[in-house]
Amino acid sequence: DAGITQSPRHKVTETGTPVTLRCHQTENHRYMYWYRQDPGHGLRLIHYSYGVKDTDKGEVSDGYSVSRSKTEDFLLTLESATSSQTSVYFCATYDAGGYTFGSGTRLTVV
Amino acid sequence: QKEVEQDPGPLSVPEGAIVSLNCTYSNSAFQYFMWYRQYSRKGPELLMYTYSSGNKEDGRFTAQVDKSSKYISLFIRDSQPSDSATYLCAMSDKGGSEKLVFGKGTKLTVNP
C-alpha cells in the first residue's frame, strides 16, 4: 500500500508483555488511525490522531495507548498484552481522497 | 441494533453475474458512504466514495445510497474472478476526517 508501512508484519508475544506496533506514512497526512479486525466484528477503531500529539480514543481503546511525536509516525502500544488482543491491526491515513490502509500487522498473544 | 448491518455471506456467483451487496444503517447523521474491497491478507482499499443520496458509477461498479431507507448498495456488473474479495461498507457523518463505522464485510467468490 503506497505511502503506509506497518511494522512488524507478524508478531507472536506472550501474555503480559508490552508490545508496540508502528505505522509510518510518507504522505504527510494529518489524520491517522489504528483499527483492529476480527472475525465476526469487522474493523473497529482503537485510537486516532488528528495531528502531532493530538490523539483520541475510538470504540475499543481499553488496553491500548498511542503516541504521535511526528506527522509520519503513529505508534500503538499494548501495555500488557492479553489473548483477547490477538488480532490483525491496520493503520490508516485520511486525506480528501478518502482513507488509505496499510497492509496490517498480524499479532498473536499466547 | 448495530449502527451498520451487512450480510456477511459468503456469496458465491458464476463469472459474468451481476452482484448486489448491501448495508443498512441506523444513524441518520451519516452522509458519507464508502465501499472498500479487501483481498485476503491485505488491507482494505477504497472502491467507491459517495456523498448523500444518489448513484455513482465507475466502470463495472455502481454505488447507490438511499438515505430515506438508510440503505446502501454496491452493484458489480460482469463479475470477474479477480473481484473475489471481502467487500466492506463504511460511513461517517463528518466528511471522512473523523472515524468511519464499518460493516462486518461480505465475502464474495466469483467462480470461473
mmCIF file with all atom_site columns, C-alpha atoms in Angstrom:
data_model
loop_
_atom_site.group_PDB
_atom_site.id
_atom_site.type_symbol
_atom_site.label_atom_id
_atom_site.label_alt_id
_atom_site.label_comp_id
_atom_site.label_asym_id
_atom_site.label_entity_id
_atom_site.label_seq_id
_atom_site.pdbx_PDB_ins_code
_atom_site.Cartn_x
_atom_site.Cartn_y
_atom_site.Cartn_z
_atom_site.occupancy
_atom_site.B_iso_or_equiv
_atom_site.pdbx_formal_charge
_atom_site.auth_seq_id
_atom_site.auth_comp_id
_atom_site.auth_asym_id
_atom_site.auth_atom_id
_atom_site.pdbx_PDB_model_num
ATOM 1   C CA . ASP A 1 1   ? 0.000   0.000   0.000   1.00 0.00 ? 1   ASP A CA 1
ATOM 2   C CA . ALA A 1 2   ? 1.587   3.154   -1.253  1.00 0.00 ? 2   ALA A CA 1
ATOM 3   C CA . GLY A 1 3   ? 2.801   5.519   1.447   1.00 0.00 ? 3   GLY A CA 1
ATOM 4   C CA . ILE A 1 4   ? 1.962   3.492   4.564   1.00 0.00 ? 4   ILE A CA 1
ATOM 5   C CA . THR A 1 5   ? 4.285   0.976   6.151   1.00 0.00 ? 5   THR A CA 1
ATOM 6   C CA . GLN A 1 6   ? 3.340   -1.096  9.166   1.00 0.00 ? 6   GLN A CA 1
ATOM 7   C CA . SER A 1 7   ? 5.902   -2.946  11.249  1.00 0.00 ? 7   SER A CA 1
ATOM 8   C CA . PRO A 1 8   ? 6.261   -5.669  12.204  1.00 0.00 ? 8   PRO A CA 1
ATOM 9   C CA . ARG A 1 9   ? 4.070   -7.589  9.729   1.00 0.00 ? 9   ARG A CA 1
ATOM 10  C CA . HIS A 1 10  ? 3.770   -10.546 12.078  1.00 0.00 ? 10  HIS A CA 1
ATOM 11  C CA . LYS A 1 11  ? 4.426   -10.901 15.787  1.00 0.00 ? 11  LYS A CA 1
ATOM 12  C CA . VAL A 1 12  ? 3.916   -13.566 18.431  1.00 0.00 ? 12  VAL A CA 1
ATOM 13  C CA . THR A 1 13  ? 4.177   -12.398 22.006  1.00 0.00 ? 13  THR A CA 1
ATOM 14  C CA . GLU A 1 14  ? 3.453   -13.728 25.463  1.00 0.00 ? 14  GLU A CA 1
ATOM 15  C CA . THR A 1 15  ? 0.616   -12.654 27.725  1.00 0.00 ? 15  THR A CA 1
ATOM 16  C CA . GLY A 1 16  ? 1.599   -9.786  29.967  1.00 0.00 ? 16  GLY A CA 1
ATOM 17  C CA . THR A 1 17  ? 4.372   -8.371  27.790  1.00 0.00 ? 17  THR A CA 1
ATOM 18  C CA . PRO A 1 18  ? 4.250   -4.877  26.287  1.00 0.00 ? 18  PRO A CA 1
ATOM 19  C CA . VAL A 1 19  ? 4.050   -4.635  22.513  1.00 0.00 ? 19  VAL A CA 1
ATOM 20  C CA . THR A 1 20  ? 4.450   -1.645  20.198  1.00 0.00 ? 20  THR A CA 1
ATOM 21  C CA . LEU A 1 21  ? 3.247   -1.562  16.624  1.00 0.00 ? 21  LEU A CA 1
ATOM 22  C CA . ARG A 1 22  ? 4.492   1.115   14.260  1.00 0.00 ? 22  ARG A CA 1
ATOM 23  C CA . CYS A 1 23  ? 2.804   2.914   11.407  1.00 0.00 ? 23  CYS A CA 1
ATOM 24  C CA . HIS A 1 24  ? 4.874   5.109   9.117   1.00 0.00 ? 24  HIS A CA 1
ATOM 25  C CA . GLN A 1 25  ? 3.435   7.286   6.353   1.00 0.00 ? 25  GLN A CA 1
ATOM 26  C CA . THR A 1 26  ? 5.162   9.295   3.659   1.00 0.00 ? 26  THR A CA 1
ATOM 27  C CA . GLU A 1 27  ? 2.096   11.268  2.502   1.00 0.00 ? 27  GLU A CA 1
ATOM 28  C CA . ASN A 1 28  ? 2.176   13.987  5.185   1.00 0.00 ? 28  ASN A CA 1
ATOM 29  C CA . HIS A 1 29  ? -1.472  13.256  6.050   1.00 0.00 ? 29  HIS A CA 1
ATOM 30  C CA . ARG A 1 30  ? -2.782  14.909  9.181   1.00 0.00 ? 30  ARG A CA 1
ATOM 31  C CA . TYR A 1 31  ? -5.200  12.176  10.242  1.00 0.00 ? 31  TYR A CA 1
ATOM 32  C CA . MET A 1 32  ? -4.064  8.691   11.239  1.00 0.00 ? 32  MET A CA 1
ATOM 33  C CA . TYR A 1 33  ? -5.997  5.758   12.671  1.00 0.00 ? 33  TYR A CA 1
ATOM 34  C CA . TRP A 1 34  ? -5.488  2.372   14.275  1.00 0.00 ? 34  TRP A CA 1
ATOM 35  C CA . TYR A 1 35  ? -8.119  -0.314  13.658  1.00 0.00 ? 35  TYR A CA 1
ATOM 36  C CA . ARG A 1 36  ? -8.322  -3.947  14.656  1.00 0.00 ? 36  ARG A CA 1
ATOM 37  C CA . GLN A 1 37  ? -10.072 -6.546  12.517  1.00 0.00 ? 37  GLN A CA 1
ATOM 38  C CA . ASP A 1 38  ? -11.581 -9.681  13.986  1.00 0.00 ? 38  ASP A CA 1
ATOM 39  C CA . PRO A 1 39  ? -13.907 -12.334 12.557  1.00 0.00 ? 39  PRO A CA 1
ATOM 40  C CA . GLY A 1 40  ? -17.490 -11.507 13.389  1.00 0.00 ? 40  GLY A CA 1
ATOM 41  C CA . HIS A 1 41  ? -16.641 -7.935  14.381  1.00 0.00 ? 41  HIS A CA 1
ATOM 42  C CA . GLY A 1 42  ? -15.202 -6.342  11.280  1.00 0.00 ? 42  GLY A CA 1
ATOM 43  C CA . LEU A 1 43  ? -12.988 -3.279  11.602  1.00 0.00 ? 43  LEU A CA 1
ATOM 44  C CA . ARG A 1 44  ? -13.140 -1.412  14.892  1.00 0.00 ? 44  ARG A CA 1
ATOM 45  C CA . LEU A 1 45  ? -11.410 1.855   15.696  1.00 0.00 ? 45  LEU A CA 1
ATOM 46  C CA . ILE A 1 46  ? -8.910  1.750   18.566  1.00 0.00 ? 46  ILE A CA 1
ATOM 47  C CA . HIS A 1 47  ? -7.416  5.264   18.567  1.00 0.00 ? 47  HIS A CA 1
ATOM 48  C CA . TYR A 1 48  ? -6.945  8.057   16.101  1.00 0.00 ? 48  TYR A CA 1
ATOM 49  C CA . SER A 1 49  ? -4.823  11.155  15.725  1.00 0.00 ? 49  SER A CA 1
ATOM 50  C CA . TYR A 1 50  ? -5.657  14.496  14.165  1.00 0.00 ? 50  TYR A CA 1
ATOM 51  C CA . GLY A 1 51  ? -2.168  15.947  14.446  1.00 0.00 ? 51  GLY A CA 1
ATOM 52  C CA . VAL A 1 52  ? 1.158   15.675  16.236  1.00 0.00 ? 52  VAL A CA 1
ATOM 53  C CA . LYS A 1 53  ? 0.495   14.935  19.915  1.00 0.00 ? 53  LYS A CA 1
ATOM 54  C CA . ASP A 1 54  ? -3.270  15.138  19.299  1.00 0.00 ? 54  ASP A CA 1
ATOM 55  C CA . THR A 1 55  ? -4.972  11.800  19.814  1.00 0.00 ? 55  THR A CA 1
ATOM 56  C CA . ASP A 1 56  ? -8.347  10.496  20.873  1.00 0.00 ? 56  ASP A CA 1
ATOM 57  C CA . LYS A 1 57  ? -9.986  7.215   21.794  1.00 0.00 ? 57  LYS A CA 1
ATOM 58  C CA . GLY A 1 58  ? -12.033 5.060   19.498  1.00 0.00 ? 58  GLY A CA 1
ATOM 59  C CA . GLU A 1 59  ? -14.567 2.327   20.077  1.00 0.00 ? 59  GLU A CA 1
ATOM 60  C CA . VAL A 1 60  ? -12.208 -0.281  21.612  1.00 0.00 ? 60  VAL A CA 1
ATOM 61  C CA . SER A 1 61  ? -9.418  1.686   23.279  1.00 0.00 ? 61  SER A CA 1
ATOM 62  C CA . ASP A 1 62  ? -9.143  -0.192  26.603  1.00 0.00 ? 62  ASP A CA 1
ATOM 63  C CA . GLY A 1 63  ? -5.708  -1.774  26.978  1.00 0.00 ? 63  GLY A CA 1
ATOM 64  C CA . TYR A 1 64  ? -4.172  0.334   24.200  1.00 0.00 ? 64  TYR A CA 1
ATOM 65  C CA . SER A 1 65  ? -2.282  3.601   24.106  1.00 0.00 ? 65  SER A CA 1
ATOM 66  C CA . VAL A 1 66  ? -0.919  5.634   21.203  1.00 0.00 ? 66  VAL A CA 1
ATOM 67  C CA . SER A 1 67  ? 1.655   8.272   20.563  1.00 0.00 ? 67  SER A CA 1
ATOM 68  C CA . ARG A 1 68  ? 2.370   10.599  17.685  1.00 0.00 ? 68  ARG A CA 1
ATOM 69  C CA . SER A 1 69  ? 5.518   12.662  18.067  1.00 0.00 ? 69  SER A CA 1
ATOM 70  C CA . LYS A 1 70  ? 5.994   13.216  14.313  1.00 0.00 ? 70  LYS A CA 1
ATOM 71  C CA . THR A 1 71  ? 3.499   13.600  11.489  1.00 0.00 ? 71  THR A CA 1
ATOM 72  C CA . GLU A 1 72  ? 4.764   10.468  9.792   1.00 0.00 ? 72  GLU A CA 1
ATOM 73  C CA . ASP A 1 73  ? 4.731   8.051   12.745  1.00 0.00 ? 73  ASP A CA 1
ATOM 74  C CA . PHE A 1 74  ? 1.808   6.718   14.783  1.00 0.00 ? 74  PHE A CA 1
ATOM 75  C CA . LEU A 1 75  ? 2.617   4.115   17.418  1.00 0.00 ? 75  LEU A CA 1
ATOM 76  C CA . LEU A 1 76  ? 0.168   1.715   19.038  1.00 0.00 ? 76  LEU A CA 1
ATOM 77  C CA . THR A 1 77  ? 1.191   0.164   22.366  1.00 0.00 ? 77  THR A CA 1
ATOM 78  C CA . LEU A 1 78  ? -0.398  -2.745  24.153  1.00 0.00 ? 78  LEU A CA 1
ATOM 79  C CA . GLU A 1 79  ? 0.671   -2.086  27.731  1.00 0.00 ? 79  GLU A CA 1
ATOM 80  C CA . SER A 1 80  ? 0.263   -5.696  28.869  1.00 0.00 ? 80  SER A CA 1
ATOM 81  C CA . ALA A 1 81  ? -0.829  -7.985  26.069  1.00 0.00 ? 81  ALA A CA 1
ATOM 82  C CA . THR A 1 82  ? -3.782  -10.324 26.593  1.00 0.00 ? 82  THR A CA 1
ATOM 83  C CA . SER A 1 83  ? -5.094  -13.170 24.437  1.00 0.00 ? 83  SER A CA 1
ATOM 84  C CA . SER A 1 84  ? -8.148  -11.051 23.567  1.00 0.00 ? 84  SER A CA 1
ATOM 85  C CA . GLN A 1 85  ? -5.796  -8.688  21.741  1.00 0.00 ? 85  GLN A CA 1
ATOM 86  C CA . THR A 1 86  ? -4.852  -11.365 19.238  1.00 0.00 ? 86  THR A CA 1
ATOM 87  C CA . SER A 1 87  ? -5.973  -9.712  16.023  1.00 0.00 ? 87  SER A CA 1
ATOM 88  C CA . VAL A 1 88  ? -4.958  -8.101  12.768  1.00 0.00 ? 88  VAL A CA 1
ATOM 89  C CA . TYR A 1 89  ? -4.146  -4.430  13.268  1.00 0.00 ? 89  TYR A CA 1
ATOM 90  C CA . PHE A 1 90  ? -4.484  -1.899  10.473  1.00 0.00 ? 90  PHE A CA 1
ATOM 91  C CA . CYS A 1 91  ? -3.183  1.622   10.330  1.00 0.00 ? 91  CYS A CA 1
ATOM 92  C CA . ALA A 1 92  ? -4.904  4.136   8.054   1.00 0.00 ? 92  ALA A CA 1
ATOM 93  C CA . THR A 1 93  ? -4.487  7.735   6.983   1.00 0.00 ? 93  THR A CA 1
ATOM 94  C CA . TYR A 1 94  ? -7.046  10.154  5.600   1.00 0.00 ? 94  TYR A CA 1
ATOM 95  C CA . ASP A 1 95  ? -6.964  12.870  3.011   1.00 0.00 ? 95  ASP A CA 1
ATOM 96  C CA . ALA A 1 96  ? -9.510  14.356  0.617   1.00 0.00 ? 96  ALA A CA 1
ATOM 97  C CA . GLY A 1 97  ? -9.328  11.211  -1.490  1.00 0.00 ? 97  GLY A CA 1
ATOM 98  C CA . GLY A 1 98  ? -10.511 9.044   1.369   1.00 0.00 ? 98  GLY A CA 1
ATOM 99  C CA . TYR A 1 99  ? -8.847  6.547   3.636   1.00 0.00 ? 99  TYR A CA 1
ATOM 100 C CA . THR A 1 100 ? -5.731  4.562   2.790   1.00 0.00 ? 100 THR A CA 1
ATOM 101 C CA . PHE A 1 101 ? -4.903  1.456   4.797   1.00 0.00 ? 101 PHE A CA 1
ATOM 102 C CA . GLY A 1 102 ? -1.609  -0.247  5.471   1.00 0.00 ? 102 GLY A CA 1
ATOM 103 C CA . SER A 1 103 ? -1.092  -3.947  4.886   1.00 0.00 ? 103 SER A CA 1
ATOM 104 C CA . GLY A 1 104 ? -1.684  -4.863  8.516   1.00 0.00 ? 104 GLY A CA 1
ATOM 105 C CA . THR A 1 105 ? 0.151   -6.439  11.445  1.00 0.00 ? 105 THR A CA 1
ATOM 106 C CA . ARG A 1 106 ? -0.900  -9.914  12.476  1.00 0.00 ? 106 ARG A CA 1
ATOM 107 C CA . LEU A 1 107 ? -0.444  -10.159 16.261  1.00 0.00 ? 107 LEU A CA 1
ATOM 108 C CA . THR A 1 108 ? -0.790  -13.372 18.230  1.00 0.00 ? 108 THR A CA 1
ATOM 109 C CA . VAL A 1 109 ? -0.738  -13.297 22.030  1.00 0.00 ? 109 VAL A CA 1
ATOM 110 C CA . VAL A 1 110 ? -0.026  -16.704 23.563  1.00 0.00 ? 110 VAL A CA 1
ATOM 111 C CA . GLN B 2 1   ? -29.109 -2.567  16.943  1.00 0.00 ? 1   GLN B CA 1
ATOM 112 C CA . LYS B 2 2   ? -25.664 -2.165  15.413  1.00 0.00 ? 2   LYS B CA 1
ATOM 113 C CA . GLU B 2 3   ? -25.023 1.148   13.660  1.00 0.00 ? 3   GLU B CA 1
ATOM 114 C CA . VAL B 2 4   ? -24.187 -0.637  10.410  1.00 0.00 ? 4   VAL B CA 1
ATOM 115 C CA . GLU B 2 5   ? -25.504 -4.033  9.366   1.00 0.00 ? 5   GLU B CA 1
ATOM 116 C CA . GLN B 2 6   ? -24.012 -6.014  6.498   1.00 0.00 ? 6   GLN B CA 1
ATOM 117 C CA . ASP B 2 7   ? -24.816 -9.568  5.482   1.00 0.00 ? 7   ASP B CA 1
ATOM 118 C CA . PRO B 2 8   ? -21.540 -11.492 5.889   1.00 0.00 ? 8   PRO B CA 1
ATOM 119 C CA . GLY B 2 9   ? -22.376 -14.001 3.168   1.00 0.00 ? 9   GLY B CA 1
ATOM 120 C CA . PRO B 2 10  ? -20.445 -15.823 1.909   1.00 0.00 ? 10  PRO B CA 1
ATOM 121 C CA . LEU B 2 11  ? -21.717 -15.090 -1.563  1.00 0.00 ? 11  LEU B CA 1
ATOM 122 C CA . SER B 2 12  ? -20.709 -17.315 -4.495  1.00 0.00 ? 12  SER B CA 1
ATOM 123 C CA . VAL B 2 13  ? -21.601 -16.414 -8.094  1.00 0.00 ? 13  VAL B CA 1
ATOM 124 C CA . PRO B 2 14  ? -20.569 -17.536 -11.579 1.00 0.00 ? 14  PRO B CA 1
ATOM 125 C CA . GLU B 2 15  ? -18.350 -15.335 -13.703 1.00 0.00 ? 15  GLU B CA 1
ATOM 126 C CA . GLY B 2 16  ? -20.351 -12.697 -15.547 1.00 0.00 ? 16  GLY B CA 1
ATOM 127 C CA . ALA B 2 17  ? -23.110 -12.461 -12.952 1.00 0.00 ? 17  ALA B CA 1
ATOM 128 C CA . ILE B 2 18  ? -24.427 -9.208  -11.545 1.00 0.00 ? 18  ILE B CA 1
ATOM 129 C CA . VAL B 2 19  ? -23.604 -8.955  -7.850  1.00 0.00 ? 19  VAL B CA 1
ATOM 130 C CA . SER B 2 20  ? -25.550 -6.894  -5.328  1.00 0.00 ? 20  SER B CA 1
ATOM 131 C CA . LEU B 2 21  ? -24.022 -6.088  -1.945  1.00 0.00 ? 21  LEU B CA 1
ATOM 132 C CA . ASN B 2 22  ? -25.961 -4.180  0.682   1.00 0.00 ? 22  ASN B CA 1
ATOM 133 C CA . CYS B 2 23  ? -25.725 -2.421  4.022   1.00 0.00 ? 23  CYS B CA 1
ATOM 134 C CA . THR B 2 24  ? -28.306 -0.862  6.279   1.00 0.00 ? 24  THR B CA 1
ATOM 135 C CA . TYR B 2 25  ? -27.620 1.697   8.954   1.00 0.00 ? 25  TYR B CA 1
ATOM 136 C CA . SER B 2 26  ? -29.410 3.341   11.841  1.00 0.00 ? 26  SER B CA 1
ATOM 137 C CA . ASN B 2 27  ? -27.661 6.715   12.253  1.00 0.00 ? 27  ASN B CA 1
ATOM 138 C CA . SER B 2 28  ? -29.471 9.314   10.155  1.00 0.00 ? 28  SER B CA 1
ATOM 139 C CA . ALA B 2 29  ? -26.480 11.689  10.528  1.00 0.00 ? 29  ALA B CA 1
ATOM 140 C CA . PHE B 2 30  ? -24.345 9.587   8.186   1.00 0.00 ? 30  PHE B CA 1
ATOM 141 C CA . GLN B 2 31  ? -23.720 11.487  4.973   1.00 0.00 ? 31  GLN B CA 1
ATOM 142 C CA . TYR B 2 32  ? -20.546 9.956   3.547   1.00 0.00 ? 32  TYR B CA 1
ATOM 143 C CA . PHE B 2 33  ? -20.634 6.409   2.279   1.00 0.00 ? 33  PHE B CA 1
ATOM 144 C CA . MET B 2 34  ? -17.814 4.212   1.103   1.00 0.00 ? 34  MET B CA 1
ATOM 145 C CA . TRP B 2 35  ? -17.182 0.746   -0.209  1.00 0.00 ? 35  TRP B CA 1
ATOM 146 C CA . TYR B 2 36  ? -13.861 -0.973  0.367   1.00 0.00 ? 36  TYR B CA 1
ATOM 147 C CA . ARG B 2 37  ? -12.509 -4.124  -1.208  1.00 0.00 ? 37  ARG B CA 1
ATOM 148 C CA . GLN B 2 38  ? -10.195 -6.335  0.825   1.00 0.00 ? 38  GLN B CA 1
ATOM 149 C CA . TYR B 2 39  ? -8.243  -9.189  -0.665  1.00 0.00 ? 39  TYR B CA 1
ATOM 150 C CA . SER B 2 40  ? -7.083  -11.970 1.623   1.00 0.00 ? 40  SER B CA 1
ATOM 151 C CA . ARG B 2 41  ? -4.271  -10.887 3.956   1.00 0.00 ? 41  ARG B CA 1
ATOM 152 C CA . LYS B 2 42  ? -4.280  -7.350  2.560   1.00 0.00 ? 42  LYS B CA 1
ATOM 153 C CA . GLY B 2 43  ? -5.522  -4.004  3.804   1.00 0.00 ? 43  GLY B CA 1
ATOM 154 C CA . PRO B 2 44  ? -8.869  -2.609  2.609   1.00 0.00 ? 44  PRO B CA 1
ATOM 155 C CA . GLU B 2 45  ? -8.707  -0.426  -0.494  1.00 0.00 ? 45  GLU B CA 1
ATOM 156 C CA . LEU B 2 46  ? -11.208 2.276   -1.334  1.00 0.00 ? 46  LEU B CA 1
ATOM 157 C CA . LEU B 2 47  ? -13.510 1.329   -4.193  1.00 0.00 ? 47  LEU B CA 1
ATOM 158 C CA . MET B 2 48  ? -16.307 3.903   -4.156  1.00 0.00 ? 48  MET B CA 1
ATOM 159 C CA . TYR B 2 49  ? -16.947 7.116   -2.229  1.00 0.00 ? 49  TYR B CA 1
ATOM 160 C CA . THR B 2 50  ? -20.328 8.866   -2.348  1.00 0.00 ? 50  THR B CA 1
ATOM 161 C CA . TYR B 2 51  ? -21.903 11.772  -0.566  1.00 0.00 ? 51  TYR B CA 1
ATOM 162 C CA . SER B 2 52  ? -25.572 11.843  0.457   1.00 0.00 ? 52  SER B CA 1
ATOM 163 C CA . SER B 2 53  ? -28.176 10.107  -1.692  1.00 0.00 ? 53  SER B CA 1
ATOM 164 C CA . GLY B 2 54  ? -27.909 9.062   -5.309  1.00 0.00 ? 54  GLY B CA 1
ATOM 165 C CA . ASN B 2 55  ? -25.912 6.851   -7.620  1.00 0.00 ? 55  ASN B CA 1
ATOM 166 C CA . LYS B 2 56  ? -22.273 6.808   -8.618  1.00 0.00 ? 56  LYS B CA 1
ATOM 167 C CA . GLU B 2 57  ? -20.827 4.685   -11.374 1.00 0.00 ? 57  GLU B CA 1
ATOM 168 C CA . ASP B 2 58  ? -17.203 3.694   -12.010 1.00 0.00 ? 58  ASP B CA 1
ATOM 169 C CA . GLY B 2 59  ? -16.674 1.118   -14.704 1.00 0.00 ? 59  GLY B CA 1
ATOM 170 C CA . ARG B 2 60  ? -18.387 -2.107  -13.696 1.00 0.00 ? 60  ARG B CA 1
ATOM 171 C CA . PHE B 2 61  ? -19.191 -0.775  -10.231 1.00 0.00 ? 61  PHE B CA 1
ATOM 172 C CA . THR B 2 62  ? -22.242 1.252   -9.193  1.00 0.00 ? 62  THR B CA 1
ATOM 173 C CA . ALA B 2 63  ? -22.851 2.578   -5.690  1.00 0.00 ? 63  ALA B CA 1
ATOM 174 C CA . GLN B 2 64  ? -26.345 3.595   -4.613  1.00 0.00 ? 64  GLN B CA 1
ATOM 175 C CA . VAL B 2 65  ? -27.386 5.446   -1.488  1.00 0.00 ? 65  VAL B CA 1
ATOM 176 C CA . ASP B 2 66  ? -30.987 5.729   -0.286  1.00 0.00 ? 66  ASP B CA 1
ATOM 177 C CA . LYS B 2 67  ? -30.909 7.898   2.813   1.00 0.00 ? 67  LYS B CA 1
ATOM 178 C CA . SER B 2 68  ? -34.683 7.753   3.287   1.00 0.00 ? 68  SER B CA 1
ATOM 179 C CA . SER B 2 69  ? -34.430 3.991   3.750   1.00 0.00 ? 69  SER B CA 1
ATOM 180 C CA . LYS B 2 70  ? -30.961 4.092   5.355   1.00 0.00 ? 70  LYS B CA 1
ATOM 181 C CA . TYR B 2 71  ? -29.777 1.600   2.774   1.00 0.00 ? 71  TYR B CA 1
ATOM 182 C CA . ILE B 2 72  ? -26.718 1.500   0.533   1.00 0.00 ? 72  ILE B CA 1
ATOM 183 C CA . SER B 2 73  ? -25.809 -0.887  -2.244  1.00 0.00 ? 73  SER B CA 1
ATOM 184 C CA . LEU B 2 74  ? -22.862 -1.815  -4.425  1.00 0.00 ? 74  LEU B CA 1
ATOM 185 C CA . PHE B 2 75  ? -23.537 -3.449  -7.780  1.00 0.00 ? 75  PHE B CA 1
ATOM 186 C CA . ILE B 2 76  ? -20.854 -5.260  -9.735  1.00 0.00 ? 76  ILE B CA 1
ATOM 187 C CA . ARG B 2 77  ? -21.641 -5.955  -13.389 1.00 0.00 ? 77  ARG B CA 1
ATOM 188 C CA . ASP B 2 78  ? -19.984 -8.692  -15.438 1.00 0.00 ? 78  ASP B CA 1
ATOM 189 C CA . SER B 2 79  ? -18.255 -10.030 -12.318 1.00 0.00 ? 79  SER B CA 1
ATOM 190 C CA . GLN B 2 80  ? -14.773 -11.483 -12.733 1.00 0.00 ? 80  GLN B CA 1
ATOM 191 C CA . PRO B 2 81  ? -12.772 -13.982 -10.660 1.00 0.00 ? 81  PRO B CA 1
ATOM 192 C CA . SER B 2 82  ? -10.499 -11.065 -9.753  1.00 0.00 ? 82  SER B CA 1
ATOM 193 C CA . ASP B 2 83  ? -13.487 -9.498  -7.947  1.00 0.00 ? 83  ASP B CA 1
ATOM 194 C CA . SER B 2 84  ? -13.315 -12.300 -5.376  1.00 0.00 ? 84  SER B CA 1
ATOM 195 C CA . ALA B 2 85  ? -12.681 -10.489 -2.102  1.00 0.00 ? 85  ALA B CA 1
ATOM 196 C CA . THR B 2 86  ? -14.403 -9.234  1.016   1.00 0.00 ? 86  THR B CA 1
ATOM 197 C CA . TYR B 2 87  ? -16.397 -6.047  0.477   1.00 0.00 ? 87  TYR B CA 1
ATOM 198 C CA . LEU B 2 88  ? -16.804 -3.654  3.387   1.00 0.00 ? 88  LEU B CA 1
ATOM 199 C CA . CYS B 2 89  ? -19.243 -0.785  3.579   1.00 0.00 ? 89  CYS B CA 1
ATOM 200 C CA . ALA B 2 90  ? -18.254 2.212   5.698   1.00 0.00 ? 90  ALA B CA 1
ATOM 201 C CA . MET B 2 91  ? -19.839 5.503   6.567   1.00 0.00 ? 91  MET B CA 1
ATOM 202 C CA . SER B 2 92  ? -19.334 8.692   8.552   1.00 0.00 ? 92  SER B CA 1
ATOM 203 C CA . ASP B 2 93  ? -21.118 11.890  9.394   1.00 0.00 ? 93  ASP B CA 1
ATOM 204 C CA . LYS B 2 94  ? -18.226 14.310  9.002   1.00 0.00 ? 94  LYS B CA 1
ATOM 205 C CA . GLY B 2 95  ? -16.610 14.231  5.602   1.00 0.00 ? 95  GLY B CA 1
ATOM 206 C CA . GLY B 2 96  ? -14.295 11.347  6.320   1.00 0.00 ? 96  GLY B CA 1
ATOM 207 C CA . SER B 2 97  ? -11.856 13.120  8.568   1.00 0.00 ? 97  SER B CA 1
ATOM 208 C CA . GLU B 2 98  ? -13.453 11.561  11.598  1.00 0.00 ? 98  GLU B CA 1
ATOM 209 C CA . LYS B 2 99  ? -13.790 7.916   12.402  1.00 0.00 ? 99  LYS B CA 1
ATOM 210 C CA . LEU B 2 100 ? -15.528 5.583   9.987   1.00 0.00 ? 100 LEU B CA 1
ATOM 211 C CA . VAL B 2 101 ? -18.079 2.998   11.053  1.00 0.00 ? 101 VAL B CA 1
ATOM 212 C CA . PHE B 2 102 ? -17.663 -0.234  9.119   1.00 0.00 ? 102 PHE B CA 1
ATOM 213 C CA . GLY B 2 103 ? -19.948 -3.104  8.284   1.00 0.00 ? 103 GLY B CA 1
ATOM 214 C CA . LYS B 2 104 ? -18.556 -6.546  9.016   1.00 0.00 ? 104 LYS B CA 1
ATOM 215 C CA . GLY B 2 105 ? -17.928 -7.269  5.345   1.00 0.00 ? 105 GLY B CA 1
ATOM 216 C CA . THR B 2 106 ? -19.369 -9.653  2.751   1.00 0.00 ? 106 THR B CA 1
ATOM 217 C CA . LYS B 2 107 ? -17.093 -12.328 1.338   1.00 0.00 ? 107 LYS B CA 1
ATOM 218 C CA . LEU B 2 108 ? -17.612 -12.722 -2.418  1.00 0.00 ? 108 LEU B CA 1
ATOM 219 C CA . THR B 2 109 ? -16.321 -15.542 -4.605  1.00 0.00 ? 109 THR B CA 1
ATOM 220 C CA . VAL B 2 110 ? -16.683 -15.334 -8.392  1.00 0.00 ? 110 VAL B CA 1
ATOM 221 C CA . ASN B 2 111 ? -16.268 -18.748 -9.964  1.00 0.00 ? 111 ASN B CA 1
ATOM 222 C CA . PRO B 2 112 ? -14.748 -19.073 -13.459 1.00 0.00 ? 112 PRO B CA 1
#
